[in-house]
Amino acid sequence: MPDESDYLPLIQRVLLREQQTPGALLPILHAIQAGIGHIPDVAIAEIAHALNLSQAEVRGVISFYHDFRTTPPARHTLRLCRAESCRSRGAEALAAQLREQLGLDDHGTSADGALSLRPVYCLGACACSPALELDGQLHARVTPERLRALVAGCREEAKAC
Ligand code: FES
């Protein structure tokens, strides 16, 4: 695991490139997350200083947008569809199962770092509800058994590393 100071050269490059841009905060956050995988604490202080904002203001923006992370990403990302068609065909039961299996509500990362859970509102597979996306791959007509197997596969792989 890198030390947070290892991130400073990338953060400084991004700030140098973007800080004069109007509305620079979002492009800076996106660029740092793209380069590091998340937005580390050290970046928050640097961004606040460069843009003459408080750290609380920077954190407020990060927490407002669900796509920003302040911790390293999990090995896998599971996005369970919570829109109408999937809700009416079992997505709520699948969400409850995920809560039980991972100890997570709609959003977050499992304690073992294997899986991040995110809600999504329609994956364009309504005819095959309920649906989810695991690491960008669509899974349709998901049953509790299939979901259990998908989650177990992600967790086993994490243990083997
Ligand atoms: S509502 Fe779930 S895929 Fe459309």
mmCIF file of C-alpha atoms and ligand atoms in Angstrom:
data_model
loop_
_atom_site.group_PDB
_atom_site.id
_atom_site.type_symbol
_atom_site.label_atom_id
_atom_site.label_comp_id
_atom_site.label_asym_id
_atom_site.label_seq_id
_atom_site.Cartn_x
_atom_site.Cartn_y
_atom_site.Cartn_z
ATOM 1 C CA MET A 1 0.000 0.000 0.000
ATOM 2 C CA PRO A 2 1.563 3.312 -1.044
ATOM 3 C CA ASP A 3 2.214 6.095 1.425
ATOM 4 C CA GLU A 4 -0.127 9.059 0.884
ATOM 5 C CA SER A 5 2.865 11.292 0.100
ATOM 6 C CA ASP A 6 3.525 9.068 -2.953
ATOM 7 C CA TYR A 7 0.412 10.644 -4.461
ATOM 8 C CA LEU A 8 1.700 14.204 -4.214
ATOM 9 C CA PRO A 9 3.462 14.426 -7.625
ATOM 10 C CA LEU A 10 0.284 13.421 -9.455
ATOM 11 C CA ILE A 11 -1.849 15.750 -7.334
ATOM 12 C CA GLN A 12 0.527 18.666 -7.995
ATOM 13 C CA ARG A 13 0.501 17.986 -11.750
ATOM 14 C CA VAL A 14 -3.310 17.979 -11.789
ATOM 15 C CA LEU A 15 -3.510 21.179 -9.745
ATOM 16 C CA LEU A 16 -0.969 22.940 -11.945
ATOM 17 C CA ARG A 17 -2.907 21.976 -15.057
ATOM 18 C CA GLU A 18 -6.447 22.662 -13.783
ATOM 19 C CA GLN A 19 -6.453 25.213 -10.990
ATOM 20 C CA GLN A 20 -6.953 28.265 -13.233
ATOM 21 C CA THR A 21 -9.872 26.627 -15.053
ATOM 22 C CA PRO A 22 -13.255 28.100 -14.093
ATOM 23 C CA GLY A 23 -15.120 25.548 -11.982
ATOM 24 C CA ALA A 24 -11.889 23.653 -11.470
ATOM 25 C CA LEU A 25 -12.921 21.580 -8.465
ATOM 26 C CA LEU A 26 -14.823 18.830 -10.291
ATOM 27 C CA PRO A 27 -12.234 18.352 -13.079
ATOM 28 C CA ILE A 28 -9.516 18.194 -10.411
ATOM 29 C CA LEU A 29 -11.412 15.586 -8.366
ATOM 30 C CA HIS A 30 -12.105 13.509 -11.470
ATOM 31 C CA ALA A 31 -8.478 13.658 -12.610
ATOM 32 C CA ILE A 32 -7.136 12.665 -9.193
ATOM 33 C CA GLN A 33 -9.563 9.782 -8.859
ATOM 34 C CA ALA A 34 -8.734 8.636 -12.397
ATOM 35 C CA GLY A 35 -5.022 8.702 -11.592
ATOM 36 C CA ILE A 36 -5.026 7.231 -8.090
ATOM 37 C CA GLY A 37 -8.272 5.270 -7.939
ATOM 38 C CA HIS A 38 -9.667 7.372 -5.115
ATOM 39 C CA ILE A 39 -9.236 10.809 -3.541
ATOM 40 C CA PRO A 40 -6.813 10.477 -0.626
ATOM 41 C CA ASP A 41 -6.825 12.787 2.407
ATOM 42 C CA VAL A 42 -3.606 14.424 1.288
ATOM 43 C CA ALA A 43 -5.333 15.581 -1.908
ATOM 44 C CA ILE A 44 -8.110 17.283 0.006
ATOM 45 C CA ALA A 45 -5.689 19.549 1.830
ATOM 46 C CA GLU A 46 -3.780 20.323 -1.380
ATOM 47 C CA ILE A 47 -6.942 21.074 -3.358
ATOM 48 C CA ALA A 48 -8.350 23.285 -0.610
ATOM 49 C CA HIS A 49 -5.115 25.262 -0.480
ATOM 50 C CA ALA A 50 -4.822 25.621 -4.281
ATOM 51 C CA LEU A 51 -8.438 26.721 -4.776
ATOM 52 C CA ASN A 52 -8.662 28.829 -1.615
ATOM 53 C CA LEU A 53 -11.453 26.673 -0.217
ATOM 54 C CA SER A 54 -11.856 25.069 3.174
ATOM 55 C CA GLN A 55 -11.258 21.331 3.461
ATOM 56 C CA ALA A 56 -14.887 21.034 4.579
ATOM 57 C CA GLU A 57 -16.010 22.563 1.274
ATOM 58 C CA VAL A 58 -13.924 20.077 -0.696
ATOM 59 C CA ARG A 59 -15.209 17.159 1.394
ATOM 60 C CA GLY A 60 -18.767 18.415 0.947
ATOM 61 C CA VAL A 61 -18.462 18.217 -2.833
ATOM 62 C CA ILE A 62 -16.861 14.765 -2.655
ATOM 63 C CA SER A 63 -19.646 13.417 -0.471
ATOM 64 C CA PHE A 64 -22.351 15.006 -2.645
ATOM 65 C CA TYR A 65 -21.301 13.026 -5.738
ATOM 66 C CA HIS A 66 -21.544 9.284 -5.181
ATOM 67 C CA ASP A 67 -18.993 8.517 -7.864
ATOM 68 C CA PHE A 68 -16.164 10.000 -5.807
ATOM 69 C CA ARG A 69 -14.376 7.689 -3.363
ATOM 70 C CA THR A 70 -12.060 8.592 -0.504
ATOM 71 C CA THR A 71 -10.866 5.023 -0.011
ATOM 72 C CA PRO A 72 -9.251 2.661 -2.535
ATOM 73 C CA PRO A 73 -11.767 0.850 -4.727
ATOM 74 C CA ALA A 74 -12.750 -2.719 -4.017
ATOM 75 C CA ARG A 75 -11.608 -5.450 -6.387
ATOM 76 C CA HIS A 76 -15.134 -5.789 -7.758
ATOM 77 C CA THR A 77 -18.062 -3.428 -8.239
ATOM 78 C CA LEU A 78 -21.603 -4.718 -8.123
ATOM 79 C CA ARG A 79 -24.405 -2.406 -9.227
ATOM 80 C CA LEU A 80 -27.834 -3.755 -8.381
ATOM 81 C CA CYS A 81 -30.690 -2.194 -10.329
ATOM 82 C CA ARG A 82 -33.236 -0.594 -8.013
ATOM 83 C CA ALA A 83 -35.568 0.859 -10.641
ATOM 84 C CA GLU A 84 -39.218 -0.059 -11.040
ATOM 85 C CA SER A 85 -39.122 -3.154 -13.217
ATOM 86 C CA CYS A 86 -36.382 -4.779 -11.168
ATOM 87 C CA ARG A 87 -38.023 -3.736 -7.892
ATOM 88 C CA SER A 88 -41.248 -5.411 -8.939
ATOM 89 C CA ARG A 89 -39.392 -8.602 -9.803
ATOM 90 C CA GLY A 90 -37.253 -9.263 -6.770
ATOM 91 C CA ALA A 91 -34.549 -6.590 -6.537
ATOM 92 C CA GLU A 92 -35.582 -5.673 -3.002
ATOM 93 C CA ALA A 93 -35.096 -9.259 -1.838
ATOM 94 C CA LEU A 94 -31.691 -9.284 -3.557
ATOM 95 C CA ALA A 95 -30.768 -6.032 -1.799
ATOM 96 C CA ALA A 96 -31.775 -7.582 1.533
ATOM 97 C CA GLN A 97 -29.631 -10.603 0.716
ATOM 98 C CA LEU A 98 -26.656 -8.322 -0.020
ATOM 99 C CA ARG A 99 -27.216 -6.534 3.279
ATOM 100 C CA GLU A 100 -27.033 -9.861 5.040
ATOM 101 C CA GLN A 101 -24.107 -11.264 3.016
ATOM 102 C CA LEU A 102 -21.938 -8.145 2.928
ATOM 103 C CA GLY A 103 -23.230 -6.090 5.835
ATOM 104 C CA LEU A 104 -23.822 -3.206 3.421
ATOM 105 C CA ASP A 105 -26.794 -1.071 2.569
ATOM 106 C CA ASP A 106 -27.131 0.169 -0.991
ATOM 107 C CA HIS A 107 -23.738 1.749 -1.048
ATOM 108 C CA GLY A 108 -20.306 0.931 0.315
ATOM 109 C CA THR A 109 -17.414 -1.509 0.331
ATOM 110 C CA SER A 110 -17.297 -4.841 2.122
ATOM 111 C CA ALA A 111 -14.933 -5.070 5.090
ATOM 112 C CA ASP A 112 -12.665 -7.494 3.203
ATOM 113 C CA GLY A 113 -12.302 -5.012 0.320
ATOM 114 C CA ALA A 114 -13.624 -7.584 -2.148
ATOM 115 C CA LEU A 115 -16.759 -5.840 -3.290
ATOM 116 C CA SER A 116 -18.219 -2.360 -3.634
ATOM 117 C CA LEU A 117 -21.955 -2.084 -3.836
ATOM 118 C CA ARG A 118 -23.694 0.689 -5.719
ATOM 119 C CA PRO A 119 -27.305 1.173 -6.697
ATOM 120 C CA VAL A 120 -28.185 1.877 -10.318
ATOM 121 C CA TYR A 121 -31.492 2.998 -11.769
ATOM 122 C CA CYS A 122 -32.058 0.907 -14.900
ATOM 123 C CA LEU A 123 -29.479 -1.041 -16.801
ATOM 124 C CA GLY A 124 -31.617 -1.255 -19.936
ATOM 125 C CA ALA A 125 -32.476 -4.883 -19.235
ATOM 126 C CA CYS A 126 -35.980 -4.375 -17.841
ATOM 127 C CA ALA A 127 -37.404 -7.284 -19.841
ATOM 128 C CA CYS A 128 -34.995 -9.563 -18.005
ATOM 129 C CA SER A 129 -35.429 -8.194 -14.477
ATOM 130 C CA PRO A 130 -34.037 -8.304 -11.912
ATOM 131 C CA ALA A 131 -30.684 -7.260 -13.258
ATOM 132 C CA LEU A 132 -27.289 -6.275 -11.953
ATOM 133 C CA GLU A 133 -23.906 -5.402 -13.330
ATOM 134 C CA LEU A 134 -20.748 -6.955 -11.923
ATOM 135 C CA ASP A 135 -17.508 -5.310 -13.089
ATOM 136 C CA GLY A 136 -19.327 -3.961 -16.131
ATOM 137 C CA GLN A 137 -20.879 -7.286 -17.106
ATOM 138 C CA LEU A 138 -24.663 -7.502 -17.152
ATOM 139 C CA HIS A 139 -26.383 -10.350 -15.312
ATOM 140 C CA ALA A 140 -30.130 -10.667 -15.907
ATOM 141 C CA ARG A 141 -32.937 -12.690 -14.314
ATOM 142 C CA VAL A 142 -30.794 -12.861 -11.205
ATOM 143 C CA THR A 143 -31.974 -15.335 -8.593
ATOM 144 C CA PRO A 144 -30.892 -15.358 -4.946
ATOM 145 C CA GLU A 145 -28.790 -18.447 -5.693
ATOM 146 C CA ARG A 146 -26.994 -16.771 -8.621
ATOM 147 C CA LEU A 147 -26.358 -13.658 -6.564
ATOM 148 C CA ARG A 148 -24.966 -15.727 -3.701
ATOM 149 C CA ALA A 149 -22.623 -17.507 -6.125
ATOM 150 C CA LEU A 150 -21.460 -14.254 -7.760
ATOM 151 C CA VAL A 151 -20.673 -12.663 -4.393
ATOM 152 C CA ALA A 152 -18.977 -15.810 -3.107
ATOM 153 C CA GLY A 153 -16.817 -15.927 -6.256
ATOM 154 C CA CYS A 154 -15.636 -12.356 -5.706
ATOM 155 C CA ARG A 155 -14.832 -13.025 -2.061
ATOM 156 C CA GLU A 156 -12.996 -16.299 -2.722
ATOM 157 C CA GLU A 157 -10.843 -14.630 -5.343
ATOM 158 C CA ALA A 158 -9.962 -11.867 -2.883
ATOM 159 C CA LYS A 159 -8.900 -14.451 -0.266
ATOM 160 C CA ALA A 160 -6.650 -16.222 -2.761
ATOM 161 C CA CYS A 161 -4.663 -13.024 -3.487
HETATM 162 S S1 FES B 1 -35.477 -1.433 -14.280
HETATM 163 FE FE1 FES B 1 -33.812 -2.716 -13.875
HETATM 164 S S2 FES B 1 -32.899 -2.934 -15.828
HETATM 165 FE FE2 FES B 1 -34.491 -1.519 -16.162
#
